[in-house]
PDB file of C-alpha atoms in Angstrom:
ATOM      1  CA  MET A   9      -0.075   0.175  -0.340  1.00 28.00           C
ATOM      2  CA  SER A  10       1.304   3.419  -0.802  1.00 28.00           C
ATOM      3  CA  ALA A  11       2.304   5.963   2.068  1.00 34.00           C
ATOM      4  CA  PRO A  12       0.147   8.983   2.347  1.00 32.00           C
ATOM      5  CA  ALA A  13       1.594  12.159   1.291  1.00 31.00           C
ATOM      6  CA  VAL A  14       3.593  14.315   3.656  1.00 35.00           C
ATOM      7  CA  THR A  15       2.351  17.550   4.333  1.00 37.00           C
ATOM      8  CA  ALA A  16       4.318  20.571   4.637  1.00 39.00           C
ATOM      9  CA  PRO A  17       4.969  21.944   7.985  1.00 42.00           C
ATOM     10  CA  SER A  18       2.230  24.780   7.669  1.00 44.00           C
ATOM     11  CA  ALA A  19      -0.447  22.243   6.757  1.00 42.00           C
ATOM     12  CA  ASN A  20      -1.128  21.783  10.274  1.00 51.00           C
ATOM     13  CA  VAL A  21      -4.297  19.665  10.971  1.00 51.00           C
ATOM     14  CA  HIS A  22      -3.724  17.296   7.876  1.00 53.00           C
ATOM     15  CA  GLU A  23      -0.816  15.525   9.154  1.00 70.00           C
ATOM     16  CA  PHE A  24      -0.301  11.962   9.151  1.00 86.00           C
ATOM     17  CA  THR A  25      -1.403  10.561  12.421  1.00 88.00           C
ATOM     18  CA  THR A  26      -1.566   7.041  13.339  1.00 93.00           C
ATOM     19  CA  GLU A  27      -1.126   4.049  15.820  1.00 96.00           C
ATOM     20  CA  LEU A  28       2.500   2.288  15.561  1.00 97.00           C
ATOM     21  CA  THR A  29       3.919  -0.753  17.086  1.00 98.00           C
ATOM     22  CA  VAL A  30       7.445  -1.226  18.590  1.00 98.00           C
ATOM     23  CA  ARG A  31       8.906  -3.713  16.350  1.00 97.00           C
ATOM     24  CA  GLN A  32      12.348  -3.317  17.888  1.00 97.00           C
ATOM     25  CA  ARG A  33      14.063  -1.787  20.889  1.00 97.00           C
ATOM     26  CA  SER A  34      17.485  -1.692  21.821  1.00 96.00           C
ATOM     27  CA  THR A  35      19.822   0.122  24.335  1.00 95.00           C
ATOM     28  CA  PRO A  36      22.998   1.018  22.612  1.00 94.00           C
ATOM     29  CA  VAL A  37      24.293   3.025  25.417  1.00 94.00           C
ATOM     30  CA  GLU A  38      23.421   3.414  29.240  1.00 90.00           C
ATOM     31  CA  GLY A  39      20.506   6.076  29.487  1.00 94.00           C
ATOM     32  CA  VAL A  40      19.395   5.855  25.447  1.00 96.00           C
ATOM     33  CA  VAL A  41      16.686   3.616  24.054  1.00 97.00           C
ATOM     34  CA  VAL A  42      16.415   3.148  20.256  1.00 97.00           C
ATOM     35  CA  LEU A  43      12.564   2.286  19.053  1.00 98.00           C
ATOM     36  CA  ASP A  44      11.903   0.895  15.634  1.00 98.00           C
ATOM     37  CA  LEU A  45       8.418   1.888  14.976  1.00 98.00           C
ATOM     38  CA  ALA A  46       5.943   0.256  12.475  1.00 98.00           C
ATOM     39  CA  HIS A  47       2.611   0.113  11.158  1.00 97.00           C
ATOM     40  CA  PRO A  48       0.942  -2.986  12.741  1.00 96.00           C
ATOM     41  CA  ALA A  49      -0.447  -4.082   9.078  1.00 96.00           C
ATOM     42  CA  ASP A  50       2.986  -3.718   7.484  1.00 95.00           C
ATOM     43  CA  GLU A  51       1.553  -0.490   5.337  1.00 95.00           C
ATOM     44  CA  GLU A  52       4.190   2.044   4.418  1.00 96.00           C
ATOM     45  CA  LEU A  53       4.849   5.265   6.615  1.00 96.00           C
ATOM     46  CA  PRO A  54       5.154   8.560   4.903  1.00 94.00           C
ATOM     47  CA  ARG A  55       8.496   9.397   3.675  1.00 94.00           C
ATOM     48  CA  TRP A  56      10.746  11.801   5.606  1.00 96.00           C
ATOM     49  CA  GLY A  57      14.175  13.784   4.963  1.00 96.00           C
ATOM     50  CA  PRO A  58      17.026  13.962   7.396  1.00 97.00           C
ATOM     51  CA  GLY A  59      16.251  16.529  10.284  1.00 96.00           C
ATOM     52  CA  ALA A  60      12.869  15.517  10.399  1.00 95.00           C
ATOM     53  CA  HIS A  61      10.993  14.404  14.028  1.00 94.00           C
ATOM     54  CA  ILE A  62       7.482  13.141  14.996  1.00 94.00           C
ATOM     55  CA  ASP A  63       5.523  13.503  17.925  1.00 92.00           C
ATOM     56  CA  LEU A  64       4.823  10.727  20.249  1.00 95.00           C
ATOM     57  CA  MET A  65       1.119  11.299  21.606  1.00 92.00           C
ATOM     58  CA  LEU A  66       1.596   9.336  24.813  1.00 91.00           C
ATOM     59  CA  ASP A  67      -1.136   7.801  27.022  1.00 84.00           C
ATOM     60  CA  ASP A  68      -0.705  10.068  29.916  1.00 71.00           C
ATOM     61  CA  GLY A  69      -1.795  12.921  27.822  1.00 77.00           C
ATOM     62  CA  VAL A  70       1.941  14.032  26.974  1.00 84.00           C
ATOM     63  CA  THR A  71       2.995  14.736  23.487  1.00 88.00           C
ATOM     64  CA  ARG A  72       6.925  14.834  22.826  1.00 90.00           C
ATOM     65  CA  GLN A  73       8.880  15.266  19.578  1.00 92.00           C
ATOM     66  CA  TYR A  74      11.899  12.847  18.676  1.00 95.00           C
ATOM     67  CA  SER A  75      13.957  13.174  15.746  1.00 96.00           C
ATOM     68  CA  LEU A  76      14.341  10.411  13.276  1.00 97.00           C
ATOM     69  CA  CYS A  77      17.656   8.560  13.083  1.00 96.00           C
ATOM     70  CA  GLY A  78      17.025   5.892  10.673  1.00 91.00           C
ATOM     71  CA  ASP A  79      17.210   5.206   6.957  1.00 94.00           C
ATOM     72  CA  PRO A  80      14.684   7.478   5.296  1.00 95.00           C
ATOM     73  CA  ARG A  81      14.605   5.106   2.295  1.00 95.00           C
ATOM     74  CA  ASP A  82      13.181   2.535   4.612  1.00 95.00           C
ATOM     75  CA  ALA A  83       9.450   3.367   4.226  1.00 95.00           C
ATOM     76  CA  GLY A  84       8.647   0.510   6.731  1.00 96.00           C
ATOM     77  CA  VAL A  85      10.065   1.842  10.005  1.00 97.00           C
ATOM     78  CA  TRP A  86      10.681   4.909  11.775  1.00 97.00           C
ATOM     79  CA  ARG A  87      13.335   4.977  14.224  1.00 98.00           C
ATOM     80  CA  ILE A  88      13.843   7.248  17.176  1.00 98.00           C
ATOM     81  CA  GLY A  89      16.593   7.542  19.910  1.00 97.00           C
ATOM     82  CA  VAL A  90      15.157   8.918  23.311  1.00 96.00           C
ATOM     83  CA  LEU A  91      17.395   9.791  26.193  1.00 95.00           C
ATOM     84  CA  LEU A  92      16.443   9.209  29.644  1.00 94.00           C
ATOM     85  CA  GLU A  93      16.151  13.070  31.022  1.00 87.00           C
ATOM     86  CA  THR A  94      17.304  13.443  34.893  1.00 78.00           C
ATOM     87  CA  HIS A  95      14.538  15.756  35.272  1.00 73.00           C
ATOM     88  CA  SER A  96      12.273  14.359  32.713  1.00 67.00           C
ATOM     89  CA  ARG A  97       8.717  15.983  32.347  1.00 69.00           C
ATOM     90  CA  GLY A  98       7.111  12.486  31.624  1.00 75.00           C
ATOM     91  CA  GLY A  99       7.901  11.825  28.302  1.00 88.00           C
ATOM     92  CA  SER A 100      11.150  10.236  28.205  1.00 92.00           C
ATOM     93  CA  GLN A 101      10.666   8.292  31.514  1.00 91.00           C
ATOM     94  CA  TYR A 102       7.304   6.794  29.659  1.00 92.00           C
ATOM     95  CA  VAL A 103       9.071   5.811  26.790  1.00 94.00           C
ATOM     96  CA  HIS A 104      11.882   4.136  28.755  1.00 95.00           C
ATOM     97  CA  GLU A 105       9.251   2.323  30.915  1.00 93.00           C
ATOM     98  CA  LYS A 106       6.304   1.281  28.829  1.00 94.00           C
ATOM     99  CA  LEU A 107       7.439   1.251  25.097  1.00 96.00           C
ATOM    100  CA  HIS A 108       8.737  -2.112  25.066  1.00 97.00           C
ATOM    101  CA  GLU A 109       8.517  -4.473  21.979  1.00 97.00           C
ATOM    102  CA  GLY A 110       5.160  -5.077  20.756  1.00 97.00           C
ATOM    103  CA  ALA A 111       3.790  -1.781  22.602  1.00 97.00           C
ATOM    104  CA  THR A 112       1.813   0.583  20.711  1.00 97.00           C
ATOM    105  CA  VAL A 113       1.964   4.312  20.461  1.00 97.00           C
ATOM    106  CA  ARG A 114      -0.024   7.103  18.666  1.00 95.00           C
ATOM    107  CA  VAL A 115       2.520   9.012  16.481  1.00 95.00           C
ATOM    108  CA  ARG A 116       1.870  12.188  14.364  1.00 92.00           C
ATOM    109  CA  GLY A 117       4.187  13.526  11.559  1.00 89.00           C
ATOM    110  CA  PRO A 118       6.742  13.580  10.021  1.00 93.00           C
ATOM    111  CA  ARG A 119       7.485  17.258  10.221  1.00 91.00           C
ATOM    112  CA  ASN A 120      11.011  19.122   9.412  1.00 92.00           C
ATOM    113  CA  HIS A 121      12.006  22.361  10.475  1.00 90.00           C
ATOM    114  CA  PHE A 122      15.749  21.246  10.191  1.00 94.00           C
ATOM    115  CA  PRO A 123      15.954  20.241   6.567  1.00 95.00           C
ATOM    116  CA  LEU A 124      19.417  19.162   5.150  1.00 97.00           C
ATOM    117  CA  VAL A 125      20.425  21.974   2.562  1.00 96.00           C
ATOM    118  CA  ASP A 126      22.828  21.180  -0.372  1.00 96.00           C
ATOM    119  CA  ALA A 127      26.121  22.063   0.020  1.00 97.00           C
ATOM    120  CA  LEU A 128      29.511  21.163  -1.150  1.00 97.00           C
ATOM    121  CA  HIS A 129      30.851  20.575   2.220  1.00 98.00           C
ATOM    122  CA  TYR A 130      29.544  20.213   6.011  1.00 98.00           C
ATOM    123  CA  LYS A 131      30.414  20.556   9.413  1.00 98.00           C
ATOM    124  CA  PHE A 132      28.304  18.712  11.735  1.00 98.00           C
ATOM    125  CA  VAL A 133      28.469  19.166  15.475  1.00 98.00           C
ATOM    126  CA  ALA A 134      26.428  16.911  17.870  1.00 98.00           C
ATOM    127  CA  GLY A 135      26.121  17.173  21.512  1.00 97.00           C
ATOM    128  CA  GLY A 136      24.484  14.191  23.339  1.00 95.00           C
ATOM    129  CA  ILE A 137      21.334  13.193  22.138  1.00 95.00           C
ATOM    130  CA  GLY A 138      21.488  15.402  19.342  1.00 96.00           C
ATOM    131  CA  ILE A 139      23.504  13.136  17.400  1.00 98.00           C
ATOM    132  CA  THR A 140      20.092  11.661  16.250  1.00 97.00           C
ATOM    133  CA  PRO A 141      18.953  13.937  13.441  1.00 97.00           C
ATOM    134  CA  ILE A 142      22.659  14.335  12.874  1.00 98.00           C
ATOM    135  CA  SER A 143      23.415  10.747  11.985  1.00 97.00           C
ATOM    136  CA  ALA A 144      20.533  10.535   9.418  1.00 97.00           C
ATOM    137  CA  MET A 145      22.134  13.738   7.625  1.00 98.00           C
ATOM    138  CA  ILE A 146      25.400  12.251   7.622  1.00 98.00           C
ATOM    139  CA  GLU A 147      24.195   8.959   6.157  1.00 97.00           C
ATOM    140  CA  ALA A 148      22.350  10.941   3.625  1.00 97.00           C
ATOM    141  CA  VAL A 149      25.736  13.134   2.454  1.00 98.00           C
ATOM    142  CA  GLN A 150      27.930   9.977   2.489  1.00 97.00           C
ATOM    143  CA  ARG A 151      25.654   8.297   0.002  1.00 96.00           C
ATOM    144  CA  ALA A 152      25.479  11.306  -2.250  1.00 96.00           C
ATOM    145  CA  GLY A 153      29.474  11.290  -2.042  1.00 96.00           C
ATOM    146  CA  GLY A 154      29.630  14.755  -0.171  1.00 96.00           C
ATOM    147  CA  ASP A 155      32.364  15.972   2.101  1.00 98.00           C
ATOM    148  CA  TRP A 156      31.773  16.181   5.731  1.00 98.00           C
ATOM    149  CA  THR A 157      33.094  16.079   9.098  1.00 98.00           C
ATOM    150  CA  LEU A 158      31.538  15.590  12.483  1.00 98.00           C
ATOM    151  CA  LEU A 159      32.603  16.765  15.917  1.00 98.00           C
ATOM    152  CA  TYR A 160      30.452  14.839  18.516  1.00 98.00           C
ATOM    153  CA  GLY A 161      30.767  15.428  22.319  1.00 97.00           C
ATOM    154  CA  GLY A 162      29.055  13.934  25.307  1.00 96.00           C
ATOM    155  CA  ARG A 163      29.513  13.615  29.116  1.00 95.00           C
ATOM    156  CA  THR A 164      31.376  10.510  28.893  1.00 96.00           C
ATOM    157  CA  ARG A 165      31.918   8.163  25.926  1.00 95.00           C
ATOM    158  CA  ALA A 166      29.788   5.551  27.319  1.00 94.00           C
ATOM    159  CA  SER A 167      26.953   7.807  27.052  1.00 95.00           C
ATOM    160  CA  MET A 168      27.451   8.831  23.395  1.00 97.00           C
ATOM    161  CA  ALA A 169      25.092   6.961  21.391  1.00 96.00           C
ATOM    162  CA  PHE A 170      26.184   5.570  17.574  1.00 96.00           C
ATOM    163  CA  ALA A 171      29.473   6.859  18.835  1.00 97.00           C
ATOM    164  CA  GLU A 172      31.434   3.571  18.248  1.00 95.00           C
ATOM    165  CA  ASP A 173      29.766   2.708  15.033  1.00 96.00           C
ATOM    166  CA  LEU A 174      30.220   6.312  13.455  1.00 97.00           C
ATOM    167  CA  ALA A 175      34.165   6.479  14.456  1.00 97.00           C
ATOM    168  CA  GLU A 176      34.646   2.867  13.222  1.00 97.00           C
ATOM    169  CA  ARG A 177      32.931   3.492   9.987  1.00 97.00           C
ATOM    170  CA  TYR A 178      34.522   6.880   9.217  1.00 98.00           C
ATOM    171  CA  PRO A 179      37.506   7.186  11.277  1.00 97.00           C
ATOM    172  CA  SER A 180      38.861   9.985   8.929  1.00 97.00           C
ATOM    173  CA  ARG A 181      35.845  12.214   9.198  1.00 98.00           C
ATOM    174  CA  VAL A 182      34.758  11.899  12.814  1.00 98.00           C
ATOM    175  CA  THR A 183      36.014  13.109  16.129  1.00 98.00           C
ATOM    176  CA  LEU A 184      34.633  11.957  19.303  1.00 98.00           C
ATOM    177  CA  TRP A 185      34.970  14.686  22.403  1.00 98.00           C
ATOM    178  CA  PRO A 186      33.903  12.774  25.926  1.00 97.00           C
ATOM    179  CA  GLN A 187      34.071  15.512  28.326  1.00 97.00           C
ATOM    180  CA  ASP A 188      35.426  13.871  30.932  1.00 96.00           C
ATOM    181  CA  GLU A 189      38.604  12.924  28.816  1.00 97.00           C
ATOM    182  CA  ARG A 190      38.894  16.149  26.645  1.00 96.00           C
ATOM    183  CA  GLY A 191      36.923  18.859  28.424  1.00 96.00           C
ATOM    184  CA  LEU A 192      34.528  21.121  26.542  1.00 95.00           C
ATOM    185  CA  LEU A 193      34.394  20.855  22.623  1.00 97.00           C
ATOM    186  CA  ASP A 194      37.027  22.960  20.688  1.00 96.00           C
ATOM    187  CA  LEU A 195      34.792  24.993  18.781  1.00 97.00           C
ATOM    188  CA  LYS A 196      37.031  27.756  18.231  1.00 95.00           C
ATOM    189  CA  SER A 197      39.533  25.597  16.208  1.00 95.00           C
ATOM    190  CA  LEU A 198      36.691  24.001  14.287  1.00 96.00           C
ATOM    191  CA  LEU A 199      35.115  27.543  13.334  1.00 97.00           C
ATOM    192  CA  GLU A 200      38.036  29.950  13.632  1.00 95.00           C
ATOM    193  CA  LYS A 201      37.982  30.501   9.398  1.00 95.00           C
ATOM    194  CA  PRO A 202      34.942  30.705   7.585  1.00 95.00           C
ATOM    195  CA  GLN A 203      35.096  28.458   4.657  1.00 95.00           C
ATOM    196  CA  ASP A 204      33.378  28.752   1.152  1.00 95.00           C
ATOM    197  CA  ASN A 205      30.717  26.438   0.147  1.00 96.00           C
ATOM    198  CA  THR A 206      30.236  25.138   3.773  1.00 98.00           C
ATOM    199  CA  LEU A 207      27.282  24.739   5.879  1.00 98.00           C
ATOM    200  CA  VAL A 208      27.298  24.018   9.450  1.00 98.00           C
ATOM    201  CA  TYR A 209      24.624  21.857  11.264  1.00 98.00           C
ATOM    202  CA  CYS A 210      24.400  21.551  14.944  1.00 98.00           C
ATOM    203  CA  CYS A 211      22.181  19.957  17.603  1.00 97.00           C
ATOM    204  CA  GLY A 212      22.370  19.495  21.246  1.00 95.00           C
ATOM    205  CA  PRO A 213      21.692  21.232  24.672  1.00 93.00           C
ATOM    206  CA  GLU A 214      21.294  25.082  24.908  1.00 91.00           C
ATOM    207  CA  PRO A 215      24.813  25.948  26.004  1.00 94.00           C
ATOM    208  CA  LEU A 216      26.238  24.181  22.831  1.00 96.00           C
ATOM    209  CA  LEU A 217      23.830  25.974  20.683  1.00 95.00           C
ATOM    210  CA  ALA A 218      24.771  29.318  22.177  1.00 93.00           C
ATOM    211  CA  ALA A 219      28.507  28.639  21.772  1.00 96.00           C
ATOM    212  CA  MET A 220      27.913  27.511  18.219  1.00 97.00           C
ATOM    213  CA  GLU A 221      25.985  31.017  17.472  1.00 95.00           C
ATOM    214  CA  GLN A 222      28.704  32.891  19.194  1.00 96.00           C
ATOM    215  CA  GLN A 223      31.617  31.099  17.268  1.00 96.00           C
ATOM    216  CA  CYS A 224      29.768  31.364  13.971  1.00 96.00           C
ATOM    217  CA  ALA A 225      29.045  34.690  14.374  1.00 95.00           C
ATOM    218  CA  HIS A 226      31.623  35.887  11.784  1.00 96.00           C
ATOM    219  CA  TRP A 227      30.446  33.321   9.094  1.00 96.00           C
ATOM    220  CA  PRO A 228      28.187  34.212   6.498  1.00 95.00           C
ATOM    221  CA  SER A 229      24.586  34.542   7.562  1.00 91.00           C
ATOM    222  CA  GLY A 230      22.624  31.725   6.927  1.00 92.00           C
ATOM    223  CA  VAL A 231      25.638  29.198   7.382  1.00 96.00           C
ATOM    224  CA  LEU A 232      24.580  27.850  10.599  1.00 96.00           C
ATOM    225  CA  HIS A 233      21.749  25.652  11.015  1.00 96.00           C
ATOM    226  CA  ILE A 234      20.490  24.446  14.631  1.00 95.00           C
ATOM    227  CA  GLU A 235      17.803  22.349  16.353  1.00 93.00           C
ATOM    228  CA  ARG A 236      16.797  23.102  19.715  1.00 89.00           C
ATOM    229  CA  PHE A 237      15.418  20.607  22.294  1.00 81.00           C
ATOM    230  CA  ALA A 238      14.188  23.530  24.504  1.00 79.00           C
ATOM    231  CA  PRO A 239      13.209  27.254  24.079  1.00 79.00           C
ATOM    232  CA  ARG A 240      15.752  29.750  23.658  1.00 77.00           C
ATOM    233  CA  ALA A 241      15.927  32.807  26.068  1.00 74.00           C
ATOM    234  CA  GLN A 242      14.036  35.882  24.561  1.00 74.00           C
ATOM    235  CA  SER A 243      16.019  38.955  24.198  1.00 74.00           C
ATOM    236  CA  ALA A 244      14.837  42.541  25.813  1.00 73.00           C
ATOM    237  CA  GLU A 245      14.366  43.718  22.163  1.00 76.00           C
ATOM    238  CA  GLU A 246      12.096  40.702  21.323  1.00 75.00           C
ATOM    239  CA  THR A 247      10.025  41.022  24.603  1.00 78.00           C
ATOM    240  CA  ALA A 248       9.580  44.981  24.236  1.00 79.00           C
ATOM    241  CA  GLU A 249       8.257  44.757  20.269  1.00 86.00           C
ATOM    242  CA  ALA A 250       5.160  42.552  21.222  1.00 91.00           C
ATOM    243  CA  LEU A 251       2.127  44.318  22.050  1.00 93.00           C
ATOM    244  CA  ASP A 252       0.245  43.415  25.194  1.00 93.00           C
ATOM    245  CA  HIS A 253      -2.994  43.718  23.206  1.00 95.00           C
ATOM    246  CA  PHE A 254      -3.945  42.936  19.581  1.00 96.00           C
ATOM    247  CA  GLU A 255      -6.484  41.376  17.640  1.00 96.00           C
ATOM    248  CA  VAL A 256      -6.143  38.132  15.488  1.00 97.00           C
ATOM    249  CA  VAL A 257      -8.235  37.447  12.580  1.00 96.00           C
ATOM    250  CA  CYS A 258      -8.720  33.993  11.342  1.00 96.00           C
ATOM    251  CA  GLN A 259      -9.460  34.706   7.452  1.00 94.00           C
ATOM    252  CA  ARG A 260     -10.800  31.061   6.763  1.00 92.00           C
ATOM    253  CA  SER A 261     -12.815  30.771   9.803  1.00 91.00           C
ATOM    254  CA  GLY A 262     -14.380  34.297   9.600  1.00 92.00           C
ATOM    255  CA  ALA A 263     -13.566  34.898  13.412  1.00 94.00           C
ATOM    256  CA  SER A 264     -11.465  37.581  15.124  1.00 95.00           C
ATOM    257  CA  PHE A 265     -10.028  37.814  18.774  1.00 96.00           C
ATOM    258  CA  GLU A 266      -8.677  40.133  21.098  1.00 96.00           C
ATOM    259  CA  ILE A 267      -5.444  38.847  22.788  1.00 96.00           C
ATOM    260  CA  GLY A 268      -4.567  40.225  26.183  1.00 94.00           C
ATOM    261  CA  PRO A 269      -1.265  40.274  28.049  1.00 92.00           C
ATOM    262  CA  GLU A 270      -1.801  36.955  29.814  1.00 91.00           C
ATOM    263  CA  GLN A 271      -2.922  34.875  26.703  1.00 93.00           C
ATOM    264  CA  SER A 272      -1.224  32.980  23.942  1.00 94.00           C
ATOM    265  CA  VAL A 273      -2.752  33.365  20.413  1.00 96.00           C
ATOM    266  CA  LEU A 274      -2.734  29.409  20.324  1.00 95.00           C
ATOM    267  CA  GLU A 275      -4.668  28.985  23.514  1.00 94.00           C
ATOM    268  CA  VAL A 276      -7.379  31.374  22.422  1.00 95.00           C
ATOM    269  CA  LEU A 277      -7.774  29.655  19.097  1.00 95.00           C
ATOM    270  CA  GLU A 278      -8.090  26.155  20.719  1.00 92.00           C
ATOM    271  CA  GLU A 279     -10.707  27.486  23.360  1.00 93.00           C
ATOM    272  CA  SER A 280     -12.784  28.946  20.239  1.00 93.00           C
ATOM    273  CA  ASP A 281     -12.303  25.393  18.442  1.00 91.00           C
ATOM    274  CA  ILE A 282     -10.482  27.043  15.532  1.00 92.00           C
ATOM    275  CA  PRO A 283      -8.759  23.932  13.533  1.00 90.00           C
ATOM    276  CA  ILE A 284      -5.194  24.030  14.688  1.00 90.00           C
ATOM    277  CA  LEU A 285      -2.812  21.505  16.041  1.00 86.00           C
ATOM    278  CA  GLY A 286      -0.594  22.393  19.059  1.00 84.00           C
ATOM    279  CA  SER A 287       2.237  19.975  20.741  1.00 81.00           C
ATOM    280  CA  CYS A 288       5.016  21.618  22.791  1.00 85.00           C
ATOM    281  CA  TYR A 289       3.357  24.853  23.545  1.00 88.00           C
ATOM    282  CA  GLU A 290       6.991  26.271  23.632  1.00 88.00           C
ATOM    283  CA  GLY A 291       7.821  27.458  20.402  1.00 88.00           C
ATOM    284  CA  VAL A 292      10.158  24.256  19.834  1.00 88.00           C
ATOM    285  CA  CYS A 293       8.394  21.955  17.803  1.00 87.00           C
ATOM    286  CA  GLY A 294       6.862  23.699  14.903  1.00 87.00           C
ATOM    287  CA  THR A 295       3.354  21.818  15.178  1.00 86.00           C
ATOM    288  CA  CYS A 296       1.459  24.901  15.304  1.00 91.00           C
ATOM    289  CA  GLU A 297       2.935  26.909  12.377  1.00 93.00           C
ATOM    290  CA  ALA A 298       0.484  29.452  10.871  1.00 94.00           C
ATOM    291  CA  LYS A 299       0.823  31.298   7.737  1.00 95.00           C
ATOM    292  CA  VAL A 300       0.434  35.374   8.196  1.00 96.00           C
ATOM    293  CA  LEU A 301      -1.633  37.191   5.528  1.00 96.00           C
ATOM    294  CA  GLU A 302      -1.633  40.512   7.268  1.00 96.00           C
ATOM    295  CA  GLY A 303       0.226  42.372  10.195  1.00 96.00           C
ATOM    296  CA  ILE A 304       3.674  41.669  11.461  1.00 96.00           C
ATOM    297  CA  PRO A 305       4.205  38.954  14.253  1.00 95.00           C
ATOM    298  CA  ALA A 306       6.698  39.535  17.169  1.00 95.00           C
ATOM    299  CA  HIS A 307       8.616  35.829  17.129  1.00 94.00           C
ATOM    300  CA  ARG A 308       9.378  34.376  19.999  1.00 93.00           C
ATOM    301  CA  ASP A 309       9.876  30.858  18.791  1.00 92.00           C
ATOM    302  CA  SER A 310      12.859  28.491  18.790  1.00 89.00           C
ATOM    303  CA  VAL A 311      12.285  27.243  15.199  1.00 89.00           C
ATOM    304  CA  LEU A 312      12.368  29.580  12.427  1.00 90.00           C
ATOM    305  CA  THR A 313      15.785  30.957  10.820  1.00 86.00           C
ATOM    306  CA  ASP A 314      16.434  34.747  11.035  1.00 85.00           C
ATOM    307  CA  ALA A 315      15.446  35.086   7.347  1.00 86.00           C
ATOM    308  CA  GLU A 316      11.888  33.285   7.936  1.00 90.00           C
ATOM    309  CA  ARG A 317      11.438  35.499  11.009  1.00 90.00           C
ATOM    310  CA  ALA A 318      12.237  38.630   8.537  1.00 91.00           C
ATOM    311  CA  SER A 319       9.828  37.304   5.657  1.00 94.00           C
ATOM    312  CA  CYS A 320       6.798  37.582   8.256  1.00 94.00           C
ATOM    313  CA  GLU A 321       5.187  34.849   6.239  1.00 95.00           C
ATOM    314  CA  VAL A 322       4.595  32.223   9.322  1.00 95.00           C
ATOM    315  CA  MET A 323       4.425  32.268  13.121  1.00 95.00           C
ATOM    316  CA  MET A 324       4.311  30.116  15.866  1.00 95.00           C
ATOM    317  CA  PRO A 325       1.021  31.290  17.601  1.00 95.00           C
ATOM    318  CA  CYS A 326       1.644  28.965  20.921  1.00 94.00           C
ATOM    319  CA  VAL A 327       4.536  31.818  22.014  1.00 94.00           C
ATOM    320  CA  SER A 328       4.627  34.513  19.284  1.00 95.00           C
ATOM    321  CA  ARG A 329       2.772  37.739  19.499  1.00 96.00           C
ATOM    322  CA  SER A 330       2.173  40.876  17.590  1.00 96.00           C
ATOM    323  CA  ARG A 331       4.113  43.907  16.430  1.00 95.00           C
ATOM    324  CA  THR A 332       1.063  45.411  14.678  1.00 96.00           C
ATOM    325  CA  GLU A 333      -2.602  45.883  16.422  1.00 96.00           C
ATOM    326  CA  ARG A 334      -4.159  43.406  13.822  1.00 96.00           C
ATOM    327  CA  LEU A 335      -2.897  40.157  12.563  1.00 96.00           C
ATOM    328  CA  VAL A 336      -4.602  38.041   9.816  1.00 97.00           C
ATOM    329  CA  LEU A 337      -3.935  34.212   9.867  1.00 96.00           C
ATOM    330  CA  ASP A 338      -4.751  31.826   7.186  1.00 95.00           C
ATOM    331  CA  LEU A 339      -6.887  29.673   9.367  1.00 94.00           C
TER     332      LEU A 339
END
């Protein structure tokens, strides 16, 4: 059976949602489980590209996003790697304790706000479980005959999923950097000199991403591509530019709403039964992306690039607000 078409991120309510079965479960390193999810009737799953993630809609009401790290050419399985977070909000603990082989889980997606863009050369940097989307990118570039290197850091060598496999297969391209052996990643040496026709991809904890942004500040705009696990801190300028009160008009629904200082746009829309999906409610996953028809949003998300924010074509209504008194959305 052919797989359903994958919708664009802004398609929102039309995303593929189904129950999948844990076909295989493994523990490559302590604290990380890798799950292979498949359709119970062996139907093909929607195609995806490196950098994509899916939502796990768990029985306890929690929805969490996890990057796909398998082979995009395999339409029968979606593979994810999940780290057991020390201060888990419930998602990773549920996955580790409940999702054993044969278990079922409701899944939505895939969605990709971290796509692999064509380039002659790539510098990949991963921190901890941030290796999951990066590993799929590496395999895609390798298959295409591209040039790449990986700098991969973690607390200890034993905590770094896929590290031994990557280092054994690509010894000249992969540098493992366990913090207990070598200290913090040497980003300065890696990024000191901008290189032509080179893109930089990074996924990992916020301190690493902030350091990458600092070290890449002298590189051309658009070179650095990052994916965040948690919301980025808002600058004073971003906070000041947003209006406390503004109107949101839903063009297709024919409804308008006044948004107050303590309300999020997404909450107001959901309470009024406007068709829109939400997931993280923190501006991280991109589920609620909405097209902007009129007005200027005050972006507070951790998904869009600087160029996408400047274009004012889309916004994440779970956290973003408005810089204009009226905002018209394609909802």
